[in-house]
Short mmCIF file of C-alpha atoms in Angstrom, two decimals:
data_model
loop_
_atom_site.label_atom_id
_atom_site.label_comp_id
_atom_site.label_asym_id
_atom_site.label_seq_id
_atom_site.Cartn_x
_atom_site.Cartn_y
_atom_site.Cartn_z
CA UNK A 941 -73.66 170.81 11.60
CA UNK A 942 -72.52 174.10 10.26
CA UNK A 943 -75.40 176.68 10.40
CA UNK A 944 -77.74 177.22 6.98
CA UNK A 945 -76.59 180.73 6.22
CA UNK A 946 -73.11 181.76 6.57
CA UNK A 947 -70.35 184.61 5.18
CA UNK A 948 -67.39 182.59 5.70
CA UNK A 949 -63.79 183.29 3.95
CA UNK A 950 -62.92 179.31 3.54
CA UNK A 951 -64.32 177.56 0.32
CA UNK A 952 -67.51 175.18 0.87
CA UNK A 953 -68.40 171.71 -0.32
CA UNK A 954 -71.53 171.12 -2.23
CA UNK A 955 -71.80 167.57 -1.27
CA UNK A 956 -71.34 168.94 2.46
CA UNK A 957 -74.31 171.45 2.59
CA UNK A 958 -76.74 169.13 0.69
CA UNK A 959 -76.23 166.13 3.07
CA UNK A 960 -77.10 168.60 6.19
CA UNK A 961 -80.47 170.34 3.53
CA UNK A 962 -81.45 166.67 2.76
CA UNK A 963 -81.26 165.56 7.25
CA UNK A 964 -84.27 168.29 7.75
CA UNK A 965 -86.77 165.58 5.80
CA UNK A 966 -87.26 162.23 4.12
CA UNK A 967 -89.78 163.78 1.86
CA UNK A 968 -87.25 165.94 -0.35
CA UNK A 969 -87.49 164.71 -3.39
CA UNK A 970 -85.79 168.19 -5.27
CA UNK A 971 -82.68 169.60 -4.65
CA UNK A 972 -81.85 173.18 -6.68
CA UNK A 973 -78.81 174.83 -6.34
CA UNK A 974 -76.86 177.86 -7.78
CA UNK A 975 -73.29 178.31 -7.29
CA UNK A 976 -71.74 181.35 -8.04
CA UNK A 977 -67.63 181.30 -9.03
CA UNK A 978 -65.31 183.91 -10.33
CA UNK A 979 -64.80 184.26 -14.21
CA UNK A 980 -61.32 185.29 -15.57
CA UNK A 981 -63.13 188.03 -17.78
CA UNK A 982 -66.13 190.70 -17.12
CA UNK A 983 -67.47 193.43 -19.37
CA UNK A 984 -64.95 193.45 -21.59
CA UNK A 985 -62.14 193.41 -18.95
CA UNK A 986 -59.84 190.43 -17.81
CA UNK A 987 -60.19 189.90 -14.49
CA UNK A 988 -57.30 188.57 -12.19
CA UNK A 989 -58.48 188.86 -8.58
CA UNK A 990 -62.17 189.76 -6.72
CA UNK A 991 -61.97 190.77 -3.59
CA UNK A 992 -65.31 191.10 -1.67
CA UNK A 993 -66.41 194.30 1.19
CA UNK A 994 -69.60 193.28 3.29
CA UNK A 995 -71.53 195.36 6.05
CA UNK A 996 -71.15 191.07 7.70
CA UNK A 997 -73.42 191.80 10.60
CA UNK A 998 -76.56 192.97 8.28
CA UNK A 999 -75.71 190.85 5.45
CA UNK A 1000 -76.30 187.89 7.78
CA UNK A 1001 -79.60 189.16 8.91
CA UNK A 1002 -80.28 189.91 5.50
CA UNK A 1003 -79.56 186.51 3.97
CA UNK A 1004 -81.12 184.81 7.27
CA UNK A 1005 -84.55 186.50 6.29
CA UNK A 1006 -84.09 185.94 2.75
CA UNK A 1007 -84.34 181.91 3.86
CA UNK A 1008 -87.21 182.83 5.84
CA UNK A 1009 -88.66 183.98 2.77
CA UNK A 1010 -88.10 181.56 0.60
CA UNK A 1011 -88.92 178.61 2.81
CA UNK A 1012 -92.27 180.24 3.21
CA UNK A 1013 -92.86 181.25 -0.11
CA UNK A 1014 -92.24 178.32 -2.06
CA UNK A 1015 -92.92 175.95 0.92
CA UNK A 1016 -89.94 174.25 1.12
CA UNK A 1017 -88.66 172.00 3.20
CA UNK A 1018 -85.25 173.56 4.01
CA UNK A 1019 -82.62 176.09 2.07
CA UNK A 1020 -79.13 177.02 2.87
CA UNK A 1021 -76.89 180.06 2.08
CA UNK A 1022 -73.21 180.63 2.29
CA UNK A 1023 -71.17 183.67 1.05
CA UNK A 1024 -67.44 183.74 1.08
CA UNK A 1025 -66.18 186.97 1.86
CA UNK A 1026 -62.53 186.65 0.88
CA UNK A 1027 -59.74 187.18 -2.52
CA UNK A 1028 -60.40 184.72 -4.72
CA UNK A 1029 -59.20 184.11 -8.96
CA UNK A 1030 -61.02 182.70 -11.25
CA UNK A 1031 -63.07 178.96 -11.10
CA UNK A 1032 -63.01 179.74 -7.45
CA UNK A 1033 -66.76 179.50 -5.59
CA UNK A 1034 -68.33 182.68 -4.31
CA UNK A 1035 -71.48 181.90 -3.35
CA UNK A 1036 -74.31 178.93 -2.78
CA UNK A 1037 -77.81 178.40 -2.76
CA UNK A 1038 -79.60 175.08 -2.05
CA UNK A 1039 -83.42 174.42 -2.17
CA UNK A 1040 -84.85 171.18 -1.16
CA UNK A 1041 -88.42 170.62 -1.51
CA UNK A 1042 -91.09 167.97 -1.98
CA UNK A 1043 -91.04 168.71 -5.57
CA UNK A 1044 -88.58 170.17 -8.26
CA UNK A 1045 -90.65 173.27 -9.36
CA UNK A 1046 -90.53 174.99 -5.91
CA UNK A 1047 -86.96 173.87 -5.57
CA UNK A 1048 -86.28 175.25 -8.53
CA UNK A 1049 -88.33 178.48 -8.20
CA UNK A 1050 -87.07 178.83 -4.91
CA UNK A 1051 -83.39 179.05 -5.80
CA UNK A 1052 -83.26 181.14 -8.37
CA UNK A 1053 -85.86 183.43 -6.38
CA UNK A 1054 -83.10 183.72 -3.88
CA UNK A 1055 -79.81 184.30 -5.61
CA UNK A 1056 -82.05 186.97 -7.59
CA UNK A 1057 -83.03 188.21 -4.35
CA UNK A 1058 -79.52 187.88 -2.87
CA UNK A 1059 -77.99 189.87 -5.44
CA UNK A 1060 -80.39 193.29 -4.53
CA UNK A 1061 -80.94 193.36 -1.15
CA UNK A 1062 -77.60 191.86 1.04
CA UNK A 1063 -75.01 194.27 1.42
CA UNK A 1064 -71.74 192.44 -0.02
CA UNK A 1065 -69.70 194.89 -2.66
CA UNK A 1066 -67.52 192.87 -5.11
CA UNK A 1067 -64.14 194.60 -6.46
CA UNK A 1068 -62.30 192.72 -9.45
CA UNK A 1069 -58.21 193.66 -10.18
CA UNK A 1070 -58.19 193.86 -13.81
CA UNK A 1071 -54.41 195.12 -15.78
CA UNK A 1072 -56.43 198.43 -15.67
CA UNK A 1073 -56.28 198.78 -12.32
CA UNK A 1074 -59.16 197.73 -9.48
CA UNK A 1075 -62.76 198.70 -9.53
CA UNK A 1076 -65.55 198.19 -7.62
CA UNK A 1077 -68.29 196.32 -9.22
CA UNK A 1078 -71.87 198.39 -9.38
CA UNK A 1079 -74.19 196.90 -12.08
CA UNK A 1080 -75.78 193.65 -12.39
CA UNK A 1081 -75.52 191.84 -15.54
CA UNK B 237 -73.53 210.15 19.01
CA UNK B 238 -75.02 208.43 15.61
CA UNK B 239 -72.18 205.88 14.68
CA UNK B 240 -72.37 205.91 10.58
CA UNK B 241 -70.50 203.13 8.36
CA UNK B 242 -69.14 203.37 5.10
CA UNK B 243 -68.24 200.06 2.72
CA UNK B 244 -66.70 199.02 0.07
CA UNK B 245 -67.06 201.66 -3.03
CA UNK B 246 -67.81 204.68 -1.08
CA UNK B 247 -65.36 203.74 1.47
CA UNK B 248 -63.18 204.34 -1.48
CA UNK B 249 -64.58 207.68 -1.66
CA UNK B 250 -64.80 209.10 1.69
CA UNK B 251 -61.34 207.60 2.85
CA UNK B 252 -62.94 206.15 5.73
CA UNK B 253 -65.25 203.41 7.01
CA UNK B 254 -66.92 205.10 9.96
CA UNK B 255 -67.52 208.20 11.92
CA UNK B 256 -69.82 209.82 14.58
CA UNK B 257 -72.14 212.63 13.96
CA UNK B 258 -73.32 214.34 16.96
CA UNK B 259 -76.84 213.51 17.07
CA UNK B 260 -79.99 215.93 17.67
CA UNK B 261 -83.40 216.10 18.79
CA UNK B 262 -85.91 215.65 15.62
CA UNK B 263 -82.69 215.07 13.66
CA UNK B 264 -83.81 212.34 10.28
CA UNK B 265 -82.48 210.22 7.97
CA UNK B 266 -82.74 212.70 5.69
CA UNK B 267 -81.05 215.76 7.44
CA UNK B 268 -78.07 212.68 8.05
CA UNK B 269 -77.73 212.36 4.50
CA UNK B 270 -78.01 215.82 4.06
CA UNK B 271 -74.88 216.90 5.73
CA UNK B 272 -72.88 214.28 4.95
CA UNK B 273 -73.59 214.21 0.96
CA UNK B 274 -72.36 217.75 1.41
CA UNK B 275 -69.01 216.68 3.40
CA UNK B 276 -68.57 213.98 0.53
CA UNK B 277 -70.23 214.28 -2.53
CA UNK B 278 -68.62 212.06 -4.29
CA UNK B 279 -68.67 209.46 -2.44
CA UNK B 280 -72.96 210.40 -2.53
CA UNK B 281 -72.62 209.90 -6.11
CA UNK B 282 -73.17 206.34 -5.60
CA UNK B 283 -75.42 206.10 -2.62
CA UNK B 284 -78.28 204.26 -3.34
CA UNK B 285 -79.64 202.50 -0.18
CA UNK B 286 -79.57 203.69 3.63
CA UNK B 287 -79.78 201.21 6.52
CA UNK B 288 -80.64 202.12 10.06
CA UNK B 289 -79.64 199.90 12.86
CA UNK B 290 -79.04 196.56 10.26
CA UNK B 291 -82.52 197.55 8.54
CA UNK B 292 -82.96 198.55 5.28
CA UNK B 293 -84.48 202.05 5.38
CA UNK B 294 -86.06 203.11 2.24
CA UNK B 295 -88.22 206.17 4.00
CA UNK B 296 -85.63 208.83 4.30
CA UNK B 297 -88.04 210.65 6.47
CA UNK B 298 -87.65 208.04 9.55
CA UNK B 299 -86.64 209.89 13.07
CA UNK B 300 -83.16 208.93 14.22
CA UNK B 301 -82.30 207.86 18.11
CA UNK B 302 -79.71 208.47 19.49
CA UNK B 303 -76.60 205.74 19.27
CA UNK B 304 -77.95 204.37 16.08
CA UNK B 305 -75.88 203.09 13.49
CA UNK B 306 -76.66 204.32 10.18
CA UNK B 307 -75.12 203.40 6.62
CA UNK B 308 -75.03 204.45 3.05
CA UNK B 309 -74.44 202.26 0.75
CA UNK B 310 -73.84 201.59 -3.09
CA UNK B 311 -75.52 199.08 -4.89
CA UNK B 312 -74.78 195.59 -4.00
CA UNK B 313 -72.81 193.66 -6.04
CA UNK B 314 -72.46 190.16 -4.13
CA UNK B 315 -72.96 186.65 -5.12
CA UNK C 1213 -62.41 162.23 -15.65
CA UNK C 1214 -65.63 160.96 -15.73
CA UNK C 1215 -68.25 161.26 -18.92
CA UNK C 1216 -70.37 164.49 -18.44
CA UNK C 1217 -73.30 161.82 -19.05
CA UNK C 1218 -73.91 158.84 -17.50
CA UNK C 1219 -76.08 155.94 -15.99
CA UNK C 1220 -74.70 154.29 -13.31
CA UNK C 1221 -75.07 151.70 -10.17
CA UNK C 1222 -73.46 154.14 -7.19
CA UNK C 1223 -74.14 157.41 -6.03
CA UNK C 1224 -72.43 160.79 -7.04
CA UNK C 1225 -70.56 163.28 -5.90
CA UNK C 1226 -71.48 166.93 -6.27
CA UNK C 1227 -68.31 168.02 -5.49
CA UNK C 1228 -66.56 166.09 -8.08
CA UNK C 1229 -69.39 166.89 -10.74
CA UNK C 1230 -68.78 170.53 -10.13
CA UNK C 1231 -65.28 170.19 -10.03
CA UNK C 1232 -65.48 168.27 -13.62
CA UNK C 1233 -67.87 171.06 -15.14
CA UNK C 1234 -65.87 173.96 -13.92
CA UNK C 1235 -62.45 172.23 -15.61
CA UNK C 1236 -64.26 173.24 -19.00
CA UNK C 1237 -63.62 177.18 -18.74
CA UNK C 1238 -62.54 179.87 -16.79
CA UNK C 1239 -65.63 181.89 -17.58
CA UNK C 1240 -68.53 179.81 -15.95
CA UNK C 1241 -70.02 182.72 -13.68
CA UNK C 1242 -72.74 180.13 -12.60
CA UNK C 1243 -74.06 177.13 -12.24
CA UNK C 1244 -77.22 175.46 -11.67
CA UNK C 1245 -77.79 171.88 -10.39
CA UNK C 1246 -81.01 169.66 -9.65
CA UNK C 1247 -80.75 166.53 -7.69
CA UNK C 1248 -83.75 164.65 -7.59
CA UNK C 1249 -83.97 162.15 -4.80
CA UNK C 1250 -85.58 159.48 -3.00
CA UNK C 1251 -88.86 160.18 -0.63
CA UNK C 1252 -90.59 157.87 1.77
CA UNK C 1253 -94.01 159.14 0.91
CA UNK C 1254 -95.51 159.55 -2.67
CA UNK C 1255 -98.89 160.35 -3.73
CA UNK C 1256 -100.34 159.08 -0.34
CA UNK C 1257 -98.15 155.81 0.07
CA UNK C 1258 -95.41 155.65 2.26
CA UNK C 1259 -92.49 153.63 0.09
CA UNK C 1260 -89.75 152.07 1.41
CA UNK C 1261 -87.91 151.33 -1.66
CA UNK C 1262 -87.53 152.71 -5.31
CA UNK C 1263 -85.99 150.71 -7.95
CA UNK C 1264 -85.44 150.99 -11.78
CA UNK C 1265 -85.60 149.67 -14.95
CA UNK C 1266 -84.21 151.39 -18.09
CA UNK C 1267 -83.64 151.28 -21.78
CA UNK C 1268 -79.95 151.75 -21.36
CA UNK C 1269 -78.26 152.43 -24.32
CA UNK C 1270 -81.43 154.69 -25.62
CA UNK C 1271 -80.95 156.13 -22.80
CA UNK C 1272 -77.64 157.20 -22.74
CA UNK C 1273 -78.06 158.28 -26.11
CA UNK C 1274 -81.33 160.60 -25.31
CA UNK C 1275 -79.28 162.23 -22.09
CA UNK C 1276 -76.55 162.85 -24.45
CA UNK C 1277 -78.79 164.45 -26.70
CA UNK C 1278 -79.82 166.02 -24.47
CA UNK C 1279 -77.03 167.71 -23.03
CA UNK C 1280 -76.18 169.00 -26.63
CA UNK C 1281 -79.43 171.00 -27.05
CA UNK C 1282 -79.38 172.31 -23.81
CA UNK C 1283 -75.79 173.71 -24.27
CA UNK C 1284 -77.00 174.94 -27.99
CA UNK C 1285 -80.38 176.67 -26.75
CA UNK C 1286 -79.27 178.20 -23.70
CA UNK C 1287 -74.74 178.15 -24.55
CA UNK C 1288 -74.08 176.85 -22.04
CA UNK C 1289 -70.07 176.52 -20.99
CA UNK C 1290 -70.71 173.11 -20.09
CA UNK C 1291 -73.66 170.24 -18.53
CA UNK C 1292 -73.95 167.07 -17.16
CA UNK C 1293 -76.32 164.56 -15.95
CA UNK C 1294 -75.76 161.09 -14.08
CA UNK C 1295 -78.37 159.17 -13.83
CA UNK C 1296 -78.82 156.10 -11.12
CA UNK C 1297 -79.81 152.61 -11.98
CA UNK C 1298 -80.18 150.60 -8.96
CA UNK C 1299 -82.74 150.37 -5.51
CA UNK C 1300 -82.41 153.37 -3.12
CA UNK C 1301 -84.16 154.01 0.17
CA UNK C 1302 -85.22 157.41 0.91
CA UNK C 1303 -82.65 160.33 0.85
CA UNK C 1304 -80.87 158.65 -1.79
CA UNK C 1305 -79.61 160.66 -4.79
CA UNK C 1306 -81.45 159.46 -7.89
CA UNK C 1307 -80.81 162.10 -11.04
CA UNK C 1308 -78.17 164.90 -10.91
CA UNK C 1309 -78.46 167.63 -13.87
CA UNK C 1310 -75.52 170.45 -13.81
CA UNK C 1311 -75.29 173.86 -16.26
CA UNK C 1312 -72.73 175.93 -16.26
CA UNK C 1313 -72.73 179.47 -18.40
CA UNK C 1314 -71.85 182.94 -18.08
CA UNK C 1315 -74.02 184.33 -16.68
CA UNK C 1316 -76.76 182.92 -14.02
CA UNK C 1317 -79.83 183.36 -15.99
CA UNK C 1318 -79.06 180.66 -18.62
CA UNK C 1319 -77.31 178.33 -15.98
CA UNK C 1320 -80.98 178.33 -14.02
CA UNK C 1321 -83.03 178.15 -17.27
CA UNK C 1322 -80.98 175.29 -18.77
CA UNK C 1323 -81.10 173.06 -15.78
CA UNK C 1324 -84.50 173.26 -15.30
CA UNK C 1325 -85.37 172.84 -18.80
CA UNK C 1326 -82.31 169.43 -18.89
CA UNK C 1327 -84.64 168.19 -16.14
CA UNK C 1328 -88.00 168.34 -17.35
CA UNK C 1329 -86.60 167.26 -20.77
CA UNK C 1330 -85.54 164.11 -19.31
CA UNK C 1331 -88.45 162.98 -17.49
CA UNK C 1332 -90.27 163.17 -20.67
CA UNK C 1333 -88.04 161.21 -23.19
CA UNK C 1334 -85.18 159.44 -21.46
CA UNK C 1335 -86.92 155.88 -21.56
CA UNK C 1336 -86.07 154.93 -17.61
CA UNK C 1337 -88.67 153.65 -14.94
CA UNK C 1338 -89.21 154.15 -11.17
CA UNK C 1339 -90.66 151.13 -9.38
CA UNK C 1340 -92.02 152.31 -6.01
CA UNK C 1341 -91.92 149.39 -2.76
CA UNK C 1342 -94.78 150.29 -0.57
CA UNK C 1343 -96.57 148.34 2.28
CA UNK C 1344 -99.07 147.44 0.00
CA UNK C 1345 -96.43 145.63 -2.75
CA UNK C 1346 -94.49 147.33 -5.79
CA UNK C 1347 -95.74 149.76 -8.58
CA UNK C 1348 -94.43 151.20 -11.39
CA UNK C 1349 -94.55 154.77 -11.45
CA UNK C 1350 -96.37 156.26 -14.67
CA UNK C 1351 -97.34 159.44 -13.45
CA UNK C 1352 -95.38 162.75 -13.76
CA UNK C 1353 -96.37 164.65 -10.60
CA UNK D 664 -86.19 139.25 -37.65
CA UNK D 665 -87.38 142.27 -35.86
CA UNK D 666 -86.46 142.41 -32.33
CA UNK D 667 -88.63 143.39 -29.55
CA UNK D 668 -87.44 144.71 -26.29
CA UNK D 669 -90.02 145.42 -23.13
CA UNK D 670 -88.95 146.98 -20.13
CA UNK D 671 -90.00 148.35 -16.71
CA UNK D 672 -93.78 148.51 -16.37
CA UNK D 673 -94.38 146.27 -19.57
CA UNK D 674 -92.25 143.47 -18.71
CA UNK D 675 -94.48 143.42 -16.04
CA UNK D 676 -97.47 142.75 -18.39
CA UNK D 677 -95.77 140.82 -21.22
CA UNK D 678 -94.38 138.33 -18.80
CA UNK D 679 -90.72 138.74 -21.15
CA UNK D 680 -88.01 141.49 -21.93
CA UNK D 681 -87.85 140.25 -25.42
CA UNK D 682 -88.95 138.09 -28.43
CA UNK D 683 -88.73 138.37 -32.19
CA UNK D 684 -91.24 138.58 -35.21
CA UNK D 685 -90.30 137.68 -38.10
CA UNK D 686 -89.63 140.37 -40.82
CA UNK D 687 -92.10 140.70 -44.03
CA UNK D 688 -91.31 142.93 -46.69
CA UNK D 689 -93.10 145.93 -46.61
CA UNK D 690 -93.95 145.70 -42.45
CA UNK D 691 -94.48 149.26 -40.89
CA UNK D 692 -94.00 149.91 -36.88
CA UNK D 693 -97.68 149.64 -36.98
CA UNK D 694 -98.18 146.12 -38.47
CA UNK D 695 -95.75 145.54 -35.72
CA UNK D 696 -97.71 147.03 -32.90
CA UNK D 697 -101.11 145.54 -34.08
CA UNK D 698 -99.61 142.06 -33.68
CA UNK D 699 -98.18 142.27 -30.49
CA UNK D 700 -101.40 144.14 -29.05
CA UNK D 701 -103.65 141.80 -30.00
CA UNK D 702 -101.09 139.34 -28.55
CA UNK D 703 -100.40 141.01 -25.21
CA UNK D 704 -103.86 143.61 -24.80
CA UNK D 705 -103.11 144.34 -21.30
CA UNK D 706 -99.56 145.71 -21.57
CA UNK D 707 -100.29 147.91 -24.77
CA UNK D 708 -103.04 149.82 -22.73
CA UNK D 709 -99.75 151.16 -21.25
CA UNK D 710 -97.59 151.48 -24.26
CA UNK D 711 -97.29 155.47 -25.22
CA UNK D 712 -94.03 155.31 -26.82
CA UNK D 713 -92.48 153.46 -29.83
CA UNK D 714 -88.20 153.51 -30.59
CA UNK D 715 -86.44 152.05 -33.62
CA UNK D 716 -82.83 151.33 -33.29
CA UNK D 717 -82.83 153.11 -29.95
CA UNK D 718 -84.66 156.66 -31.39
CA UNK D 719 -88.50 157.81 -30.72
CA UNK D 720 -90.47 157.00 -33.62
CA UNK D 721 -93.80 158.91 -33.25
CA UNK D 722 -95.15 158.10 -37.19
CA UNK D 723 -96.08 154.25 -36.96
CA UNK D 724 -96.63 154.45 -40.27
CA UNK D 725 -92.84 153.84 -40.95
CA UNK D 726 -91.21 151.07 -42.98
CA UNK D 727 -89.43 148.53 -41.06
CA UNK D 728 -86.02 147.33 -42.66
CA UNK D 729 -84.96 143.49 -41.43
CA UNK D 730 -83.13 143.29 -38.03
CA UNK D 731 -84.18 146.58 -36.35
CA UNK D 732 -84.50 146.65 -32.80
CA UNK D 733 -88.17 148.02 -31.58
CA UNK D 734 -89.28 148.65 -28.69
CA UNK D 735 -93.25 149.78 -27.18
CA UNK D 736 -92.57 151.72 -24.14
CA UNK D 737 -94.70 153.12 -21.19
CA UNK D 738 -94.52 156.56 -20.04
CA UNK D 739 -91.62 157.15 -18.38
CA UNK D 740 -90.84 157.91 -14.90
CA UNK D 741 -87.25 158.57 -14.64
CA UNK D 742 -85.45 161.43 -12.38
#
């Protein structure tokens, strides 16, 4: 089974990553998720390409933790991460959170706790090709 | 030797992804920064977060060792 | 492709769901899903088996409802929910609720909001097997 | 005729899915209910919902027209 946080540059399957979440326990009875794609269009800009820059080795141990976190937190039974680090256009997945818990609320919770969490603390930069010329992404909308 | 990293956005900005700094006794995060913001200011525009060693490092103030590998980084813009 | 809402017999695919939401625009910068699912222990019992009765056509009617107030309140690019009518054992996928939008924040918000919405007026109910015979659900834990 | 649908939970209690009263002019969903709950007591301590023609109803005090489809539902437990 493929480990529950990765940076990978191939694309991932949902149905993939919540069949290994739901083997850690019979008792999951909610399932969050957030997947994160590539719009054709941000800030006023169209976009035509994002290309991602990661420090890999931290952002691992950052997103590792992060699941460490959240699993204690919310006390869930099991959560999974995966960030492609890669070119990709627009519809095309970026990134993936699962929560499985007992309950929906901490699933829920949980998930968006983490791609919040994601977002400001593991070092991936995200630069978009626009007609204007390529720029690095800095702000969170 | 400290072994610093650069990515992304201020990679743009230095015009490289890593160098050495010869490392000192008593030297800190802060006298790091210090020297190189001076070397690249621009690219120190858009520091906002230091790691040392694969750990954030928010205390600027923090002794270095020697062989540690130190970045600067602009914010994150992932998932 | 399939309808964004549905009640059916057999299980679903996330892959295809997500697959059918995204086809709806190029500017979906996130999406939210729930899956609720099958446990083997509920409110002290252990259960082997969960079955269902529901008010079909109501209820395919309320879901679609549904899914048009959730896209108004939160716009939304795009949601769906499937629903499963049939007897499951434990890990088996019972509810799936997708939102896609813009930005993350409303993707997150709507889902949650699509599910609690439906366990309060989509007339469907859960029929839990345990050693000690068969119950109908009426609690919301 | 009004027609009655049961499901899940009720069934259970009413012993049937269905029957059908007949219609008098000036019936409300409440007439309805009081007949049936005097006529099955045990599943209408369950009953929290009322739909006409496949919508929630929440004012029993509405007029029934002939052939409407009605239903007495438990709290459900879907998802």
């Amino acid at each position: 089974m493929k480990a529950a946080v990765r940076i990978q540059q191939e694309d991932f399957s949902q149905d993939e990553e919540i069949l290994a979440l739901k083997a850690s326990s019979k008792r999951m009875g909610g399932i969050a998720t957030f997947v994160g794609c590539a719009r054709d269009f941000s800030e006023g800009r169209d976009v035509s390409q994002i290309s991602f820059d990661a420090y890999g080795s931290m952002a691992v141990s950052e997103m590792n933790q992060l699941r460490s976190e959240a699993i204690a937190k919310y006390g869930l039974l099991d959560a999974r991460i995966v960030h492609r680090i890669c070119t990709v256009t627009a519809g095309d997945n970026i990134v993936f959170i699962a929560a499985g818990a007992e309950h929906r609320a901490a699933a829920l919770e949980a998930c968006r706790w983490m791609i919040d969490e994601l977002k400001v603390r593991v070092p991936i930069w995200k630069k978009e090709v626009t007609p204007q010329g390529e720029t690095w992404v800095t702000s969170h909308p | 030797m400290i072994n610093v990293l650069f990515f992304g956005p201020v990679v743009e900005r230095t015009g490289t992804n890593s160098l050495q700094v010869a490392y000192q006794s008593g030297m800190t995060l802060q006298h790091l920064r210090d020297e190189l913001a001076a070397q690249y200011p621009h690219a120190f525009e858009i520091v906002c977060f230091s790691a040392v060693n694969e750990h954030h490092v928010r205390d600027l103030s923090m002794p270095l060792l020697d062989d540690s590998e130190v970045t600067f980084m602009a914010k994150f813009s992932g998932g």
